[in-house]
JSON list of C-alpha atoms in Angstrom, two decimals:
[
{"chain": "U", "resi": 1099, "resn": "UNK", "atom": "CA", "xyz": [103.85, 122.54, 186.46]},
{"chain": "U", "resi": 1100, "resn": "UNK", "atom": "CA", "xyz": [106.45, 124.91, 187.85]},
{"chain": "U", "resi": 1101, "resn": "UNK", "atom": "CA", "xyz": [110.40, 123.85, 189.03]},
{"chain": "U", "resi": 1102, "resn": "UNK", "atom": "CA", "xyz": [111.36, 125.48, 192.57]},
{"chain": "U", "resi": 1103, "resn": "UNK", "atom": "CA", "xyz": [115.02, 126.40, 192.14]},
{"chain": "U", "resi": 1104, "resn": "UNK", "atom": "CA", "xyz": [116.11, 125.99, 195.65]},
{"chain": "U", "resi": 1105, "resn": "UNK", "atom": "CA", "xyz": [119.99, 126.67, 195.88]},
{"chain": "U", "resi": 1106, "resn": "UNK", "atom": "CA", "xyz": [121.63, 123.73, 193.33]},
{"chain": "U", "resi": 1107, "resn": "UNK", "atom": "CA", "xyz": [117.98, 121.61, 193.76]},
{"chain": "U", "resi": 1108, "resn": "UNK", "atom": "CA", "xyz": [114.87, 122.30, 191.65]},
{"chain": "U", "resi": 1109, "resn": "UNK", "atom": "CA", "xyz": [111.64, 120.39, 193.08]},
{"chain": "U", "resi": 1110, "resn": "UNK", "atom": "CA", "xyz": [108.77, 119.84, 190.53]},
{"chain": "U", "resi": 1111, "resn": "UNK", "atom": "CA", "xyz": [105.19, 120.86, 191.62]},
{"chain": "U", "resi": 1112, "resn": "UNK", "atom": "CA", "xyz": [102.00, 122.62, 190.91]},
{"chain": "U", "resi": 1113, "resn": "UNK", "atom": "CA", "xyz": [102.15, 126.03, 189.19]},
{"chain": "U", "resi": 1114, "resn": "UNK", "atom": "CA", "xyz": [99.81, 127.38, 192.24]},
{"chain": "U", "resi": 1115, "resn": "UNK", "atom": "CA", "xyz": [101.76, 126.17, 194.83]},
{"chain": "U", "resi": 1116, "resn": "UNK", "atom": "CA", "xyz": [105.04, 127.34, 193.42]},
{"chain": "U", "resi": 1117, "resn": "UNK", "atom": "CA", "xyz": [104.03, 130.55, 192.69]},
{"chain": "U", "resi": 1118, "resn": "UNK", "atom": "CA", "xyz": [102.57, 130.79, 196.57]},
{"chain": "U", "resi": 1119, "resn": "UNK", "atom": "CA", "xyz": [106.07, 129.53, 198.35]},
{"chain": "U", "resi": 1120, "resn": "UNK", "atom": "CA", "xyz": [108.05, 132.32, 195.59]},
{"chain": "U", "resi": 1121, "resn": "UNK", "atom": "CA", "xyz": [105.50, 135.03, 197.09]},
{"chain": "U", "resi": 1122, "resn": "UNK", "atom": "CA", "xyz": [106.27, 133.55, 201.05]},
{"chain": "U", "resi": 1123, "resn": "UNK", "atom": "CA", "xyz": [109.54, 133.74, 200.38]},
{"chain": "U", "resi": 1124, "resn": "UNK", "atom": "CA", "xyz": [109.54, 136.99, 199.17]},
{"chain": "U", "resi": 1125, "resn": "UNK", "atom": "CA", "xyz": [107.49, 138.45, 201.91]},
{"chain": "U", "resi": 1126, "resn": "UNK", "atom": "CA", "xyz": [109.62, 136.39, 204.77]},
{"chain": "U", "resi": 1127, "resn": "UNK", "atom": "CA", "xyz": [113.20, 138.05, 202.96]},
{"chain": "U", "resi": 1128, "resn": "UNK", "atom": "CA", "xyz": [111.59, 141.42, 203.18]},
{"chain": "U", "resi": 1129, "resn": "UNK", "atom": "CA", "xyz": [110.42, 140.98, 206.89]},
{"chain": "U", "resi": 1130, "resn": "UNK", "atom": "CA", "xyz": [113.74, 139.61, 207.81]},
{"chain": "U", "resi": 1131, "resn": "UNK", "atom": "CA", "xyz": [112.25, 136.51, 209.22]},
{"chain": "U", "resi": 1132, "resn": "UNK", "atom": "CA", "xyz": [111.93, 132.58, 208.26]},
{"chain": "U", "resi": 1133, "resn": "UNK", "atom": "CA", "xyz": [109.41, 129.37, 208.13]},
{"chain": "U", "resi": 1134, "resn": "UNK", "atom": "CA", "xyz": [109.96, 126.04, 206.85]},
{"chain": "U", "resi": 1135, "resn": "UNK", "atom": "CA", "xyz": [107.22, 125.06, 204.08]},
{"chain": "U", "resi": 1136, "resn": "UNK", "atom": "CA", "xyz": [106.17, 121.70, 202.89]},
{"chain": "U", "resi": 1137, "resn": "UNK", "atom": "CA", "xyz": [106.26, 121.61, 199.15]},
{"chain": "U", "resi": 1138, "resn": "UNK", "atom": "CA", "xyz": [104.45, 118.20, 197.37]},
{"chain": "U", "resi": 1139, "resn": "UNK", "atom": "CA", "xyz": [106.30, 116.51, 194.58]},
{"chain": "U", "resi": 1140, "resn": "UNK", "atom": "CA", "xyz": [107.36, 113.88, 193.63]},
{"chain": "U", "resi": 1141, "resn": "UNK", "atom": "CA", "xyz": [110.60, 111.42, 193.95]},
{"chain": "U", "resi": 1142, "resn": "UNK", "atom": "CA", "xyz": [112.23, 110.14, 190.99]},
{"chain": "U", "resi": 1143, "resn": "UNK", "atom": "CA", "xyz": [110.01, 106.96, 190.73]},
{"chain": "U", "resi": 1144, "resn": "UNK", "atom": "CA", "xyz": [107.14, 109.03, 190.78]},
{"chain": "U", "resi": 1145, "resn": "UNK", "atom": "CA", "xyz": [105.33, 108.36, 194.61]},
{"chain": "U", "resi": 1146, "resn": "UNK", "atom": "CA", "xyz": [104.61, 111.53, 195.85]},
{"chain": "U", "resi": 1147, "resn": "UNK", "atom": "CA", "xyz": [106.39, 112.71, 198.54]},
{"chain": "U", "resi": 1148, "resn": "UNK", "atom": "CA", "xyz": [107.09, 116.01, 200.22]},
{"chain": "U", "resi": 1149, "resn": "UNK", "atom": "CA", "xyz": [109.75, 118.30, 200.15]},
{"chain": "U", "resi": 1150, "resn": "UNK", "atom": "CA", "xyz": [110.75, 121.20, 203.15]},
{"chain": "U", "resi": 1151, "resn": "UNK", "atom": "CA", "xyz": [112.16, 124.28, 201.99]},
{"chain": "U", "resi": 1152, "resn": "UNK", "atom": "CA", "xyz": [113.64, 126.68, 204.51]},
{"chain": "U", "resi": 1153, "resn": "UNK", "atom": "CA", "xyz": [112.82, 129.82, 203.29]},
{"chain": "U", "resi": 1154, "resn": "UNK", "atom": "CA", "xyz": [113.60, 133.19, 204.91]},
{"chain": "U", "resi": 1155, "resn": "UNK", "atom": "CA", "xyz": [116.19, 136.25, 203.64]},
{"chain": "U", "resi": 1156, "resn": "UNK", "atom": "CA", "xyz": [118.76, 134.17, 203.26]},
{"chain": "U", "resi": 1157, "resn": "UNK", "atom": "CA", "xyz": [116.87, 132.00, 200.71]},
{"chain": "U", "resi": 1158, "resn": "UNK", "atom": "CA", "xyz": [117.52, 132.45, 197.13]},
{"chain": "U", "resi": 1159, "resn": "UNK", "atom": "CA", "xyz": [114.74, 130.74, 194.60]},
{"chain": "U", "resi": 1160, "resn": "UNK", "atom": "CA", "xyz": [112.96, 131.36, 191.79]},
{"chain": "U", "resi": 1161, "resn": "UNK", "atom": "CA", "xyz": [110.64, 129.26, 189.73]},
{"chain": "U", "resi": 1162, "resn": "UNK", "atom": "CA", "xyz": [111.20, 128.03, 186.47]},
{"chain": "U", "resi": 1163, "resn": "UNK", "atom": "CA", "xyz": [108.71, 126.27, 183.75]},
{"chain": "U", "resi": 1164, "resn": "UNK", "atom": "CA", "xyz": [108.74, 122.73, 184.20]},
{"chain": "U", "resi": 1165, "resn": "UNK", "atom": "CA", "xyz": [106.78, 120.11, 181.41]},
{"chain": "U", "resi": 1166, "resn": "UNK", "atom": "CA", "xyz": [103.50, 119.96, 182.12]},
{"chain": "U", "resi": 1167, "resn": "UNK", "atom": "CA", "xyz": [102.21, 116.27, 183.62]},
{"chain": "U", "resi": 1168, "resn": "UNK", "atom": "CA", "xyz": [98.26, 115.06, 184.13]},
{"chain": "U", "resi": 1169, "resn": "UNK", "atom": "CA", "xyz": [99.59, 113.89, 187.74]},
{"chain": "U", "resi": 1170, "resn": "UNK", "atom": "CA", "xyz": [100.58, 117.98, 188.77]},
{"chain": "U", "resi": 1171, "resn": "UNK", "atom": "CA", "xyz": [100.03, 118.55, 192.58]},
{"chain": "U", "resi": 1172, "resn": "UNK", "atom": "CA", "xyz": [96.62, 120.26, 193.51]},
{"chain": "U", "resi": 1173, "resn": "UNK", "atom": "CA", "xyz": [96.93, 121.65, 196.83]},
{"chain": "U", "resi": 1174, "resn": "UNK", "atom": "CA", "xyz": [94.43, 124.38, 197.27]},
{"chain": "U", "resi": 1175, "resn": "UNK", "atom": "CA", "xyz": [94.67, 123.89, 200.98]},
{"chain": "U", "resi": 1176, "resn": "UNK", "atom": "CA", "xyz": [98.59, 124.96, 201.03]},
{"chain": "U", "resi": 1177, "resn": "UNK", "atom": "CA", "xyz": [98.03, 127.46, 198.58]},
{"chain": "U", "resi": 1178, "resn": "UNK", "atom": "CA", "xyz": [95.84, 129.21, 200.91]},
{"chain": "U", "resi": 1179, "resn": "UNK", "atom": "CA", "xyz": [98.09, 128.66, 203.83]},
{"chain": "U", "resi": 1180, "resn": "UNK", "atom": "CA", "xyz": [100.80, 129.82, 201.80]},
{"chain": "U", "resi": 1181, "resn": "UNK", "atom": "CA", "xyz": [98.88, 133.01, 200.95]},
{"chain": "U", "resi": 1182, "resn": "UNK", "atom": "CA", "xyz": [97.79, 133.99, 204.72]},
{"chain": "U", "resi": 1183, "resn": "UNK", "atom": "CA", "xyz": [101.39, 133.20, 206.22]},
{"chain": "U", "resi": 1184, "resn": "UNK", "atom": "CA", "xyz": [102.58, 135.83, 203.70]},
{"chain": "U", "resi": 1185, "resn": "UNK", "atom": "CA", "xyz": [99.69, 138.37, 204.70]},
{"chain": "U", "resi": 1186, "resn": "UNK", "atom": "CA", "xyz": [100.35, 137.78, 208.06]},
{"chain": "U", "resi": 1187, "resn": "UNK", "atom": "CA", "xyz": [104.47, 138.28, 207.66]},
{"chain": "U", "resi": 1188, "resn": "UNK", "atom": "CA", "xyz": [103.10, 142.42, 206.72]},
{"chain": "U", "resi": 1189, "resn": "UNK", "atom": "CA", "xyz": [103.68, 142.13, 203.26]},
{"chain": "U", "resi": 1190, "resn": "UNK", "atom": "CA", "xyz": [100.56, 142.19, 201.06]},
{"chain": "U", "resi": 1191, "resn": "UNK", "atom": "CA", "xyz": [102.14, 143.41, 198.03]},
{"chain": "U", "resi": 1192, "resn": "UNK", "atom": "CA", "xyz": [103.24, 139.48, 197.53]},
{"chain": "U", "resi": 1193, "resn": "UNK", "atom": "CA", "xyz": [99.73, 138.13, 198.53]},
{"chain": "U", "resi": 1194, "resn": "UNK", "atom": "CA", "xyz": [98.04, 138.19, 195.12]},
{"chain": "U", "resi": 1195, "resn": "UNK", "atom": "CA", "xyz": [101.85, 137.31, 193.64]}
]
């Protein structure tokens, strides 16, 4: 599990998907351009719900360690997405990220 530090926020969420919206974000910052991504996690009850992150040069987040939980978001499908948004934005040095 992985925190997304998004200005004074931090969303909990898979390690996979965090460490695909850090690389997006990265790539979107260096192309001077932004998208709005749909990050799973879940509200403080614990229903899952989704959070949108508008991420572009402006953005500033990083990802931080969060406790790990059997319940951790498994979204191979965004991942992907995640990873050819930020191949298509020109910058494949984040695609592997």
């Amino acid at each position: 599990m992985k925190y997304v530090v998004y200005g004074e926020n931090r969303v909990m969420t898979g390690t996979a998907i965090a460490e695909a919206v850090l690389a997006y974000a990265a790539a979107l910052g260096e192309n001077g351009t932004t998208d709005i991504v749909e990050v799973p996690t879940a509200d403080a009850e614990g229903y899952g719900v989704t959070a949108e992150m508008l991420l572009g040069p402006a953005s500033q987040i990083m990802v931080e360690d969060a406790p790990d939980d059997e319940l951790e978001p498994e979204d191979e499908d965004l991942v992907n997405e995640l990873a050819r948004r930020t191949t298509a934005v020109g910058s494949g040095r984040f695609a592997d990220a």
